[in-house]
mmCIF file of N, CA, C and O in Angstrom:
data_model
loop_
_atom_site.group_PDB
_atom_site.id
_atom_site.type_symbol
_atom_site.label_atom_id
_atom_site.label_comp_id
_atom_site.label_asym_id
_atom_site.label_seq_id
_atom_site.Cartn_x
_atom_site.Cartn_y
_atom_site.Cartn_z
ATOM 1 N N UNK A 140 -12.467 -54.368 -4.899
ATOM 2 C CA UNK A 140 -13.112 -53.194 -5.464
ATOM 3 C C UNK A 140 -14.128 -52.643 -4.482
ATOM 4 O O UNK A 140 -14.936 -53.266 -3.793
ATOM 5 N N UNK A 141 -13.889 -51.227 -4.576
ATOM 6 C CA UNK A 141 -15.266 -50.313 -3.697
ATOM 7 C C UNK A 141 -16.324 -49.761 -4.317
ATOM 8 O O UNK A 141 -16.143 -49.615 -5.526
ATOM 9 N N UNK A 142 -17.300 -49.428 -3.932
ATOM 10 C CA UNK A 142 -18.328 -48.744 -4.314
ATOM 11 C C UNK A 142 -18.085 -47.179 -4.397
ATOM 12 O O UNK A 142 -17.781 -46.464 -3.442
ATOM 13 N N UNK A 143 -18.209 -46.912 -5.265
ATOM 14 C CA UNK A 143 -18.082 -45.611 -5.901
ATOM 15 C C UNK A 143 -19.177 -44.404 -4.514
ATOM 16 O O UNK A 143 -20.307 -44.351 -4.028
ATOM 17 N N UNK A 144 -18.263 -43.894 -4.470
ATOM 18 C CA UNK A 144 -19.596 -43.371 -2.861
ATOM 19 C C UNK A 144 -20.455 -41.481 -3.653
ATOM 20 O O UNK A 144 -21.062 -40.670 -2.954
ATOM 21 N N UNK A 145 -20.148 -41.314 -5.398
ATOM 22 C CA UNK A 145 -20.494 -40.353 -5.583
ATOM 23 C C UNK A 145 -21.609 -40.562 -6.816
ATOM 24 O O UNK A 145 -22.575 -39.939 -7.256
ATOM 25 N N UNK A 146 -20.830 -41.938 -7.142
ATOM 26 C CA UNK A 146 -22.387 -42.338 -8.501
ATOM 27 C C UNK A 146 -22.420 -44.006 -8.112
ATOM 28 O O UNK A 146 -21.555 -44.883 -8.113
ATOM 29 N N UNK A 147 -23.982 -43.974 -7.756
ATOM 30 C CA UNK A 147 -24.544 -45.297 -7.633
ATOM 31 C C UNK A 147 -24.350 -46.514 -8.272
ATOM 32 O O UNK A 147 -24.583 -46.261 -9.454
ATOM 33 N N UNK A 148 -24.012 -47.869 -8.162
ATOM 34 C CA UNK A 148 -24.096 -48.801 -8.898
ATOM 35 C C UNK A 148 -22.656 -48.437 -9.709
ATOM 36 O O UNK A 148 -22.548 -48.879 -10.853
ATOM 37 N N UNK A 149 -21.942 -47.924 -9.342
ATOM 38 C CA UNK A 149 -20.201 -47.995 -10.475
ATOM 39 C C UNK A 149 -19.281 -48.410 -9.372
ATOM 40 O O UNK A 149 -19.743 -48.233 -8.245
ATOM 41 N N UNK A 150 -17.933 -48.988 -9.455
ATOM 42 C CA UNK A 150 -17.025 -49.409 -8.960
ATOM 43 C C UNK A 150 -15.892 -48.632 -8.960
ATOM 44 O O UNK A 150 -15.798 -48.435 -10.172
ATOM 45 N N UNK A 151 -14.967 -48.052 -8.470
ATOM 46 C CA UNK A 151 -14.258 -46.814 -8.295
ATOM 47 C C UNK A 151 -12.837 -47.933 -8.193
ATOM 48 O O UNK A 151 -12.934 -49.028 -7.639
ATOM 49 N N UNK A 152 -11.536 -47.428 -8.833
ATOM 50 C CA UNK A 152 -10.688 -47.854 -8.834
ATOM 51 C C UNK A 152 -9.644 -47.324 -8.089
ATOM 52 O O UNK A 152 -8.664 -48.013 -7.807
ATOM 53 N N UNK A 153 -9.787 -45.874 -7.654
ATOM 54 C CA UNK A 153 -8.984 -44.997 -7.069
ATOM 55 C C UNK A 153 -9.340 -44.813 -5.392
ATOM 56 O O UNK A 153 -10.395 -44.797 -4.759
ATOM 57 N N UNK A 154 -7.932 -44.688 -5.029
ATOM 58 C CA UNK A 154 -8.042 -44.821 -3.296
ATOM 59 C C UNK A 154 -8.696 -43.184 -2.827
ATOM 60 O O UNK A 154 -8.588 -42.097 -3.395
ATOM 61 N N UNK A 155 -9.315 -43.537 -1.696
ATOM 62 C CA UNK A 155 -9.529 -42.036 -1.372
ATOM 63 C C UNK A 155 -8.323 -40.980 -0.797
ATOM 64 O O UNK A 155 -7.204 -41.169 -0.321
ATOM 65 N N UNK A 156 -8.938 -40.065 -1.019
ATOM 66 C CA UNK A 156 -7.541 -38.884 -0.882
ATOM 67 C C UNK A 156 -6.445 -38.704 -2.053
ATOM 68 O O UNK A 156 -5.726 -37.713 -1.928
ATOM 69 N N UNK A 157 -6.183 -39.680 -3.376
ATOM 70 C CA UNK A 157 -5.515 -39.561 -4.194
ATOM 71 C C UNK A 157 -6.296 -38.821 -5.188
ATOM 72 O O UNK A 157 -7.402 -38.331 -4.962
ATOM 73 N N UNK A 158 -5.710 -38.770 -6.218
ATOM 74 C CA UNK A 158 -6.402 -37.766 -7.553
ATOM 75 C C UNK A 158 -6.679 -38.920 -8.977
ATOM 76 O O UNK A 158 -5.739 -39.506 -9.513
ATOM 77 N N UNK A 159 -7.886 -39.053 -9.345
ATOM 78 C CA UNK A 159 -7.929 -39.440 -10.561
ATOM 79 C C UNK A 159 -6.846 -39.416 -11.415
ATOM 80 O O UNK A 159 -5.943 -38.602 -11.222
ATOM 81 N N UNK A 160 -6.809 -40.309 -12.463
ATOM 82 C CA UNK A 160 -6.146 -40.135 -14.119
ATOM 83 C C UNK A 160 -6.503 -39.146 -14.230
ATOM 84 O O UNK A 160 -6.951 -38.454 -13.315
ATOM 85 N N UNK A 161 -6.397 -38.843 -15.332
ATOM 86 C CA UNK A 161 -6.801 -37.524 -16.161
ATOM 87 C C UNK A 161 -6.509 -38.707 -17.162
ATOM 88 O O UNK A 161 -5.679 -39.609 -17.275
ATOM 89 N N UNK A 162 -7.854 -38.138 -17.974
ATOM 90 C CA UNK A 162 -9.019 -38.786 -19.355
ATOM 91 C C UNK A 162 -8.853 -38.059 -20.479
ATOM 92 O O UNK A 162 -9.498 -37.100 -20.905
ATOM 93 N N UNK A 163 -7.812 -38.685 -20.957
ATOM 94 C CA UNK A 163 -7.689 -37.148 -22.614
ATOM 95 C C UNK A 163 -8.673 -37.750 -23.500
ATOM 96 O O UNK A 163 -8.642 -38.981 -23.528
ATOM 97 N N UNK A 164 -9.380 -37.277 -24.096
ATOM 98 C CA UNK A 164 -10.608 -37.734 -25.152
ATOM 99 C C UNK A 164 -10.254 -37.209 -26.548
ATOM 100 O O UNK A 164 -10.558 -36.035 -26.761
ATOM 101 N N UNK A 165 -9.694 -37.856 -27.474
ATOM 102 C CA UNK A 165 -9.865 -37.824 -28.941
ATOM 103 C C UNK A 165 -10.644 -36.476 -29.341
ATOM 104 O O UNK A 165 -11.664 -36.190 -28.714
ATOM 105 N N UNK A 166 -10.345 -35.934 -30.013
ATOM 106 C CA UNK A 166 -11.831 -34.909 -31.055
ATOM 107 C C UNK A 166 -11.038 -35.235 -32.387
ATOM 108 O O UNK A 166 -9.931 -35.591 -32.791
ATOM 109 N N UNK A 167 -12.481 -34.839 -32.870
ATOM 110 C CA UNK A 167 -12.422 -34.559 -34.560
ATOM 111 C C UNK A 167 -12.102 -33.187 -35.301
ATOM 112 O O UNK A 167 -12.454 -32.910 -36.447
ATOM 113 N N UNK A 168 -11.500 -32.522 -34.589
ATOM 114 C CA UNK A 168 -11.194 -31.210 -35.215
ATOM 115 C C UNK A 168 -9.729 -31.139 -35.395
ATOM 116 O O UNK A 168 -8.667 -31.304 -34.794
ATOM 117 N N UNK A 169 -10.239 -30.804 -36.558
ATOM 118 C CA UNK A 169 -8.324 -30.807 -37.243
ATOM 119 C C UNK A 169 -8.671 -29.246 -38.061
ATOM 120 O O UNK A 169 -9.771 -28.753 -38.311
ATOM 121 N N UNK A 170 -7.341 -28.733 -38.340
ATOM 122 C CA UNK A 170 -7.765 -27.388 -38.901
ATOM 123 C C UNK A 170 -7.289 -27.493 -40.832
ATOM 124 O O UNK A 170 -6.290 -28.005 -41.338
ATOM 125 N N UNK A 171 -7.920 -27.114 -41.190
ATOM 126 C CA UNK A 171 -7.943 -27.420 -42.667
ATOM 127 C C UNK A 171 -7.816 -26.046 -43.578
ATOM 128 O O UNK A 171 -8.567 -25.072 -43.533
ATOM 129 N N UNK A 172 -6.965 -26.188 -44.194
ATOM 130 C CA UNK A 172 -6.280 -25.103 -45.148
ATOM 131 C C UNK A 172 -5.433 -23.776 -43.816
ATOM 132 O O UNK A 172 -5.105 -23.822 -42.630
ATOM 133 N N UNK A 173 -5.405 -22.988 -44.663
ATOM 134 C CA UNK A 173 -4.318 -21.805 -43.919
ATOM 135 C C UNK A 173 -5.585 -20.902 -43.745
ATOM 136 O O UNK A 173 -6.605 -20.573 -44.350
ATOM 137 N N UNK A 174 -4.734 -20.633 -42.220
ATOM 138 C CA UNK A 174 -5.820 -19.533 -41.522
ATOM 139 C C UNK A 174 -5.536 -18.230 -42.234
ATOM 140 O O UNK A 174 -4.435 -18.160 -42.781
ATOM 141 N N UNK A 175 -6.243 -17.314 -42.309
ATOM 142 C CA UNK A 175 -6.331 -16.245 -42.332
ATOM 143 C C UNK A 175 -5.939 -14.818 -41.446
ATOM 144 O O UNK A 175 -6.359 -14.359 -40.384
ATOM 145 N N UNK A 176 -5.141 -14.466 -42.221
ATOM 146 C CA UNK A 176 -4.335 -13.347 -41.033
ATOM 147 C C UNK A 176 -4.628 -11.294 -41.221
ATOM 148 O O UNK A 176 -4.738 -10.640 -42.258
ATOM 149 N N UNK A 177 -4.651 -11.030 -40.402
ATOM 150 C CA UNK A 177 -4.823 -9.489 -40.497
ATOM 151 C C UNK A 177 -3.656 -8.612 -41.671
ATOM 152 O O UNK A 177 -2.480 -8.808 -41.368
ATOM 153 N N UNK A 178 -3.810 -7.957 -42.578
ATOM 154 C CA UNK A 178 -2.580 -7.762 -42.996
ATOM 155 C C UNK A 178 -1.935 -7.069 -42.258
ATOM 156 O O UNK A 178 -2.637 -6.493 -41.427
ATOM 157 N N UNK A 179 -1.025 -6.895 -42.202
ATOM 158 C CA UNK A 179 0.088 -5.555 -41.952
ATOM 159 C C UNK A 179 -0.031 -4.516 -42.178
ATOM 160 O O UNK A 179 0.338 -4.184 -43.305
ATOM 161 N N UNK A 180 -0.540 -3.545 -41.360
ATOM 162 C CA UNK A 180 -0.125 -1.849 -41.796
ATOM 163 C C UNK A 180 0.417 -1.280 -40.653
ATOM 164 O O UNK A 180 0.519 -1.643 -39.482
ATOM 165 N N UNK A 181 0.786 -0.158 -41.375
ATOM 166 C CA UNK A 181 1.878 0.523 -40.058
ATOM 167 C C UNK A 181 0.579 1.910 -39.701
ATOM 168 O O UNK A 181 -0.296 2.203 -40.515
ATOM 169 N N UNK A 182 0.702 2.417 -38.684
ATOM 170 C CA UNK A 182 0.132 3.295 -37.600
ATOM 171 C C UNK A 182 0.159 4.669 -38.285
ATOM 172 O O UNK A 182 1.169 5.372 -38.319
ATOM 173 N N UNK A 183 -1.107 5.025 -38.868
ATOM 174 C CA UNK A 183 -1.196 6.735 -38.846
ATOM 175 C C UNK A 183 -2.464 7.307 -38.362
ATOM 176 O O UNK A 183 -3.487 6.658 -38.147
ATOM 177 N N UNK A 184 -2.277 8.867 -38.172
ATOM 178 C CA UNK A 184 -3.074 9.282 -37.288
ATOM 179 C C UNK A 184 -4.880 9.319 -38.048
ATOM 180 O O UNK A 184 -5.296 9.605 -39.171
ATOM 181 N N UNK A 185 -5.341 9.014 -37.173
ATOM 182 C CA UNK A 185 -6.942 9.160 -38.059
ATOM 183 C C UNK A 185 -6.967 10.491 -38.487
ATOM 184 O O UNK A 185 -6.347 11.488 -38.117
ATOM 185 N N UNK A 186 -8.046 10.242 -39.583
ATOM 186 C CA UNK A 186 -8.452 11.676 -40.157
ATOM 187 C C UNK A 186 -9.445 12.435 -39.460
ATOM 188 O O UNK A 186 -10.217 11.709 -38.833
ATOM 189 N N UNK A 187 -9.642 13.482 -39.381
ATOM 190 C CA UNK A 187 -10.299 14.824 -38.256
ATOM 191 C C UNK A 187 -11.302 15.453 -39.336
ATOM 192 O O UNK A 187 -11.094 15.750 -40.512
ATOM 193 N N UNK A 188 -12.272 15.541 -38.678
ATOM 194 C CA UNK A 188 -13.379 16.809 -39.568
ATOM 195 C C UNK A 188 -12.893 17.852 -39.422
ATOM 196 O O UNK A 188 -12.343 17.952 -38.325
ATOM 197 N N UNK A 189 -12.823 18.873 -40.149
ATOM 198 C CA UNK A 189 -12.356 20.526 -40.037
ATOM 199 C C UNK A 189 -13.749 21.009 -38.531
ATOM 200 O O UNK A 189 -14.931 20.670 -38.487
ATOM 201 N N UNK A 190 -13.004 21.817 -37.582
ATOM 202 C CA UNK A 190 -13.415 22.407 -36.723
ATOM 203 C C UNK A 190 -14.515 23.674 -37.253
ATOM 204 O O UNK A 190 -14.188 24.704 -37.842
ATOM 205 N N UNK A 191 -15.650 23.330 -36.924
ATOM 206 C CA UNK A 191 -16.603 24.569 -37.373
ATOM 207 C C UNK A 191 -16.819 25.708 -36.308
ATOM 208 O O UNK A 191 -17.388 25.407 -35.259
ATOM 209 N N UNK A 192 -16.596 26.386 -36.419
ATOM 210 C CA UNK A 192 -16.980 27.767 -35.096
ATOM 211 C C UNK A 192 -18.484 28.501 -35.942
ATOM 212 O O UNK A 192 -18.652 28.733 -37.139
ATOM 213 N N UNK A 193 -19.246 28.682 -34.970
ATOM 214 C CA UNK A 193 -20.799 29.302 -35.319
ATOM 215 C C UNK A 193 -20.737 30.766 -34.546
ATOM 216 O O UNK A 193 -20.402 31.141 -33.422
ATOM 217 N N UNK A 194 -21.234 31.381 -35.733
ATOM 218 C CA UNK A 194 -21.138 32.524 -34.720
ATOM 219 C C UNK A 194 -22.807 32.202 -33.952
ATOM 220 O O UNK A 194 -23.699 31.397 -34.219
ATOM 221 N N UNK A 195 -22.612 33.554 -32.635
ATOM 222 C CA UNK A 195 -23.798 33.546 -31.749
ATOM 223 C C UNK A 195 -24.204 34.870 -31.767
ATOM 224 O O UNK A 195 -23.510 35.849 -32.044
ATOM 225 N N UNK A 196 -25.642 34.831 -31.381
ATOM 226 C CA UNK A 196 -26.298 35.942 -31.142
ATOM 227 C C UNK A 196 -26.760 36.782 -30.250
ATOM 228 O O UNK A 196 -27.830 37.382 -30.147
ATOM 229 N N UNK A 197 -25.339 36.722 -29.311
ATOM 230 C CA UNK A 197 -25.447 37.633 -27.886
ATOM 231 C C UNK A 197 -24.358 38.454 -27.748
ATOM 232 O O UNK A 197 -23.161 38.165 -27.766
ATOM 233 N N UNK A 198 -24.940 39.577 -27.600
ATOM 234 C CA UNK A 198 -24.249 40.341 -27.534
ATOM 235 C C UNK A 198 -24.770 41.613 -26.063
ATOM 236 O O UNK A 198 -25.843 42.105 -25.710
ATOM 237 N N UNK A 199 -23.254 41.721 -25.553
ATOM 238 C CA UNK A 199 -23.642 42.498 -24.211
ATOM 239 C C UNK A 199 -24.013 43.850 -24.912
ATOM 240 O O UNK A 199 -23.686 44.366 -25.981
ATOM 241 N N UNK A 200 -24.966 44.275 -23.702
ATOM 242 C CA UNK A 200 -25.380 45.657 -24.087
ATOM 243 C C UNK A 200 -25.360 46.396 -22.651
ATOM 244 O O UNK A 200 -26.021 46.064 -21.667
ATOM 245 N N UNK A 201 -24.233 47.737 -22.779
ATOM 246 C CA UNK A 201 -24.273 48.390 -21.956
ATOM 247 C C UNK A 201 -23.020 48.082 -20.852
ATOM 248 O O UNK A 201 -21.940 47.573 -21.152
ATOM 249 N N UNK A 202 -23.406 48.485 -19.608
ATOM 250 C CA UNK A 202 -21.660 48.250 -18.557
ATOM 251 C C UNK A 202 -21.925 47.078 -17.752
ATOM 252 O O UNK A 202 -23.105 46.837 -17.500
ATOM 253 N N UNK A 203 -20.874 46.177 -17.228
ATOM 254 C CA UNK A 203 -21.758 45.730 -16.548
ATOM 255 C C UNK A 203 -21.181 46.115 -14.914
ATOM 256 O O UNK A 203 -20.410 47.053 -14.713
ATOM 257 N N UNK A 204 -21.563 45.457 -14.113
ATOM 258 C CA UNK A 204 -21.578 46.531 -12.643
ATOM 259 C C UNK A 204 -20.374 45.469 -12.583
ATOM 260 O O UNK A 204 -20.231 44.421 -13.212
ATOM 261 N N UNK A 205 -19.380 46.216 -11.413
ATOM 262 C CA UNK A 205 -18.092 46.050 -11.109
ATOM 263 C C UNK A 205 -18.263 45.138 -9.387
ATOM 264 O O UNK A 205 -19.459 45.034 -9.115
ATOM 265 N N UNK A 206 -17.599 44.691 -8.592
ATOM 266 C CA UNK A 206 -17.497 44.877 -7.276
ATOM 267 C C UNK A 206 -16.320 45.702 -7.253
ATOM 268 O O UNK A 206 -15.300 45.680 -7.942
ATOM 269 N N UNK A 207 -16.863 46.767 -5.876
ATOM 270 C CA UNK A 207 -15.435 47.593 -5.883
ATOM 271 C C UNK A 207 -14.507 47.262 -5.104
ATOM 272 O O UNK A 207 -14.762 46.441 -4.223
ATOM 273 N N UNK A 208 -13.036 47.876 -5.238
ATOM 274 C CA UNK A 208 -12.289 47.515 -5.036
ATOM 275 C C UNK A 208 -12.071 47.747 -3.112
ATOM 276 O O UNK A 208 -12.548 48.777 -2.634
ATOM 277 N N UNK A 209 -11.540 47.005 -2.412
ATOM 278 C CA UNK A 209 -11.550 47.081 -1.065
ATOM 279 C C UNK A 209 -10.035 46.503 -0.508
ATOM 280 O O UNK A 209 -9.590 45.380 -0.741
ATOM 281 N N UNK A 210 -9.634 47.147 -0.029
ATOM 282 C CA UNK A 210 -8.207 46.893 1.051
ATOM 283 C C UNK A 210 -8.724 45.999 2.085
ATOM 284 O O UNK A 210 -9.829 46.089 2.620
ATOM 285 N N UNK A 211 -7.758 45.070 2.331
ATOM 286 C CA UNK A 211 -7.824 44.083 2.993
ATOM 287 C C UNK A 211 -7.675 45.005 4.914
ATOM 288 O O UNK A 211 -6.856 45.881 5.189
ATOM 289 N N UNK A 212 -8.744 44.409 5.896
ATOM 290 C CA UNK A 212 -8.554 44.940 7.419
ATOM 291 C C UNK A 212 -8.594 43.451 8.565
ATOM 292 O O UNK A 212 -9.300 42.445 8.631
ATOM 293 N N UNK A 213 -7.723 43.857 9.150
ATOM 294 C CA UNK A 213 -8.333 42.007 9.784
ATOM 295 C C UNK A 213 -9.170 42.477 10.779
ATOM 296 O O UNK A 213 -9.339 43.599 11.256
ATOM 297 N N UNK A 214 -9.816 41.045 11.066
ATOM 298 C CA UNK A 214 -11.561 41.827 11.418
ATOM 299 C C UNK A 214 -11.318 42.150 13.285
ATOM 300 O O UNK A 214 -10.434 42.067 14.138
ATOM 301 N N UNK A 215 -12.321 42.429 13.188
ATOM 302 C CA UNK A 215 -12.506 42.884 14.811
ATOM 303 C C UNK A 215 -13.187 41.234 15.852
ATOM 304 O O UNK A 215 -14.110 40.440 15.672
ATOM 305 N N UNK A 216 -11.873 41.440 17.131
ATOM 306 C CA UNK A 216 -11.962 40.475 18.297
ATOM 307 C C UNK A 216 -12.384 40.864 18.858
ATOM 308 O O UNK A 216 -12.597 42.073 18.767
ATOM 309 N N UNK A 217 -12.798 40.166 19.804
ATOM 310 C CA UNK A 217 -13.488 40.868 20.882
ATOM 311 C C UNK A 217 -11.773 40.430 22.365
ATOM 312 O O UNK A 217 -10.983 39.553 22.016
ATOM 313 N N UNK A 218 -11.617 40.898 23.278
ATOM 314 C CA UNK A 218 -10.771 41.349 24.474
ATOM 315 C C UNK A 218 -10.346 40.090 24.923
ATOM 316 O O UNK A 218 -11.252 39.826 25.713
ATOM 317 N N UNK A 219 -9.310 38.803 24.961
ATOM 318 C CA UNK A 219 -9.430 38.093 25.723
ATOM 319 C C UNK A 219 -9.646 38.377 27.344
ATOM 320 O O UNK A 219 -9.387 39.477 27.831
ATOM 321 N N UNK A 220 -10.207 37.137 28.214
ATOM 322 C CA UNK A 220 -10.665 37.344 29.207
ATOM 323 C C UNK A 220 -10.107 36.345 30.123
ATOM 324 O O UNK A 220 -10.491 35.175 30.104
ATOM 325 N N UNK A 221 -8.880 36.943 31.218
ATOM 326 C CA UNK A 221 -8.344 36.189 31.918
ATOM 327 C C UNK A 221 -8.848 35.643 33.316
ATOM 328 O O UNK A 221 -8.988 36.622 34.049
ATOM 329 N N UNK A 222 -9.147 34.576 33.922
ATOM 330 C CA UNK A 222 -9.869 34.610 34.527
ATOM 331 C C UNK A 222 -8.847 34.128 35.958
ATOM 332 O O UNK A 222 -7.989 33.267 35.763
ATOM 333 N N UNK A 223 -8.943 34.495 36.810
ATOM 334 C CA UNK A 223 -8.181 33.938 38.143
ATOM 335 C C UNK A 223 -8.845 33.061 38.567
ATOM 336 O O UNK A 223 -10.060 33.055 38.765
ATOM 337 N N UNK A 224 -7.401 31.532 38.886
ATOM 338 C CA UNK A 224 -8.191 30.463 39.681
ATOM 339 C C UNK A 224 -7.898 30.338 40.794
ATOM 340 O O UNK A 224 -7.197 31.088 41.474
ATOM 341 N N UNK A 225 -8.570 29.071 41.177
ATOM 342 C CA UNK A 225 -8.634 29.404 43.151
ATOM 343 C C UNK A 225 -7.961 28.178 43.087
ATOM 344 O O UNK A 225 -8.720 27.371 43.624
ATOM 345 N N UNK A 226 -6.697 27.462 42.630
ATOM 346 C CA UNK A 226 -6.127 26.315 42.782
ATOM 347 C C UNK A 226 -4.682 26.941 43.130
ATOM 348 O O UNK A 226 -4.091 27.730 42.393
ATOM 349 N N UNK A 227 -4.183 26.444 44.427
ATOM 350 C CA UNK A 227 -2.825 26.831 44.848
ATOM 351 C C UNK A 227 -2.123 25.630 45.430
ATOM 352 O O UNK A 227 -2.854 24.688 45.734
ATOM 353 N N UNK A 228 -1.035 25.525 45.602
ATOM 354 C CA UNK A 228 -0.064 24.586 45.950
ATOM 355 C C UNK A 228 -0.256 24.503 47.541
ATOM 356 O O UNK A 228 -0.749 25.383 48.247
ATOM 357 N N UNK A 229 0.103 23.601 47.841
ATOM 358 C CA UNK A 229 -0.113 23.400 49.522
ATOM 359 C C UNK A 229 1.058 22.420 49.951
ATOM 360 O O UNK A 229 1.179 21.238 49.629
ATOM 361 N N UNK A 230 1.838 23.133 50.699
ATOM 362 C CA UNK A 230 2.655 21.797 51.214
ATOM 363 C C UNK A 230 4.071 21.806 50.014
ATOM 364 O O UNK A 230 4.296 22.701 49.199
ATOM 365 N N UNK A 231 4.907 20.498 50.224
ATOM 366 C CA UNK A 231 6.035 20.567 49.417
ATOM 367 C C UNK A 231 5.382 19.182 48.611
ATOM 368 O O UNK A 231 4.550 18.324 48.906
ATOM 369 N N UNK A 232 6.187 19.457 47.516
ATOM 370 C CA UNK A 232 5.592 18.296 46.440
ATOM 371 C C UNK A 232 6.728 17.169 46.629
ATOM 372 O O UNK A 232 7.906 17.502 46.753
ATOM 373 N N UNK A 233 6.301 15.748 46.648
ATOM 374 C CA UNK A 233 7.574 14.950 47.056
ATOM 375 C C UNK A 233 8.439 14.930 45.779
ATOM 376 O O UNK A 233 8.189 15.533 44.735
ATOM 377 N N UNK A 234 9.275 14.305 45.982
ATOM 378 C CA UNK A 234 10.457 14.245 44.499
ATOM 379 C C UNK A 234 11.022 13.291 44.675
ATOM 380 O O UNK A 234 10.929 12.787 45.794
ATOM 381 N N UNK A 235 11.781 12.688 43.731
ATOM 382 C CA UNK A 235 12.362 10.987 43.788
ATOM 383 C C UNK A 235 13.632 11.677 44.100
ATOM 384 O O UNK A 235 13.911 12.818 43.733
ATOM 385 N N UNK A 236 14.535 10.729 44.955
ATOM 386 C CA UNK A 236 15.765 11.219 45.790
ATOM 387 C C UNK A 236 16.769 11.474 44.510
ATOM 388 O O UNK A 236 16.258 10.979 43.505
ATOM 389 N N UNK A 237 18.019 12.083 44.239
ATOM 390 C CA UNK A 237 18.822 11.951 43.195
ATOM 391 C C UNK A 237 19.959 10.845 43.564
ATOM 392 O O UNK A 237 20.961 11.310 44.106
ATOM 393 N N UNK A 238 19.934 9.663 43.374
ATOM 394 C CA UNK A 238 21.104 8.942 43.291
ATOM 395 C C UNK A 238 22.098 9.217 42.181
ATOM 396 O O UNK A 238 22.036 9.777 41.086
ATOM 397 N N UNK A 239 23.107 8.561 42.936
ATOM 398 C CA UNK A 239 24.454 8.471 42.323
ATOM 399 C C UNK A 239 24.840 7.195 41.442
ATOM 400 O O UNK A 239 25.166 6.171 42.042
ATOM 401 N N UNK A 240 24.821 7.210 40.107
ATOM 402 C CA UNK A 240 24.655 6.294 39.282
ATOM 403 C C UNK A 240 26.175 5.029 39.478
ATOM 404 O O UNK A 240 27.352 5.389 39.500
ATOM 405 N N UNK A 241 25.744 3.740 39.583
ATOM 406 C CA UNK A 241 27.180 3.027 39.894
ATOM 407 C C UNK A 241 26.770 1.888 38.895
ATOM 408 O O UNK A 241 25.591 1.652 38.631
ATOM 409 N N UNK A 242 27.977 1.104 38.283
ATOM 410 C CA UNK A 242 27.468 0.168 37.648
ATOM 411 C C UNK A 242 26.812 -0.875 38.168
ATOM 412 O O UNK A 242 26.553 -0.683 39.356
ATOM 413 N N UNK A 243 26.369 -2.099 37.674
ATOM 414 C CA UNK A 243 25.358 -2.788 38.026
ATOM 415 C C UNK A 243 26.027 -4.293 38.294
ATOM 416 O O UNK A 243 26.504 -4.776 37.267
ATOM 417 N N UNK A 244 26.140 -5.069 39.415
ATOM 418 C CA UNK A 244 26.153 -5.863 39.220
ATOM 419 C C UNK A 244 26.430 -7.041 38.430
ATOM 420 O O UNK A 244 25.344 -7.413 37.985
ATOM 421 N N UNK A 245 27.460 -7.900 37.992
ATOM 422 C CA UNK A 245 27.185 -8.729 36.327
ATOM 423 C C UNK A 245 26.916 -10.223 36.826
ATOM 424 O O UNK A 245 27.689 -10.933 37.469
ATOM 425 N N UNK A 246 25.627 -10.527 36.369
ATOM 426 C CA UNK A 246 26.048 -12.300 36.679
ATOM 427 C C UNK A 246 26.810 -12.908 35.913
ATOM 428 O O UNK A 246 27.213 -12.551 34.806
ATOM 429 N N UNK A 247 27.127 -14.288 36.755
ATOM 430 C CA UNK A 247 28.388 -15.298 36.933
ATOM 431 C C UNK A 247 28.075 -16.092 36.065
ATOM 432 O O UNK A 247 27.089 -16.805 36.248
ATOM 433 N N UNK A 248 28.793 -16.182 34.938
ATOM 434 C CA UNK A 248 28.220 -17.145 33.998
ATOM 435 C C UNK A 248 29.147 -18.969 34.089
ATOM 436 O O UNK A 248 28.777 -19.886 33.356
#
């Protein structure tokens, strides 16, 4: 037997790295007579208060101002402005040669 390495002074029966028993403990509750159940009803819609409308005490007086009406113009640009640069080509630009495509080689298996 080992010493219990988590409560002092007890003797531990179980190897480390394994899992305890599991400890089912007795109770005293037993259920006595018949439970009690919701009755049964079937689904209707709740009942609604009647909708009250109030009258109010505003009332417009007079016109009221309009915005007037306006045709659409698309607006005013101002000139694009092209500008000349001072970057020019010099010389011939190199280019990769055009070969003639051939198949490739196969290794020897």
């Amino acid at each position: 037997r080992q010493a219990c390495h988590y409560v002092p002074n007890m003797v531990c029966n179980d190897v480390p790295g394994e899992r305890a028993n599991i400890v089912r403990r007795d109770d005293n509750l037993q259920p006595e007579g018949e439970f009690q159940k919701r009755p049964d009803q079937t689904w209707a819609p709740g009942e609604r208060a009647n909708i009250v409308k109030r009258g109010d005490n505003l009332h417009p007086e007079g016109e009221f101002q309009k915005r007037p009406d306006q045709n659409w113009a698309p607006g005013e640009r101002a000139n694009i402005v092209r500008r000349d640069d001072n970057l020019h080509p010099e010389g011939e630009f190199q280019r990769r040669l055009d070969d003639i495509w051939a198949p490739g080689d196969r290794a020897l298996l």
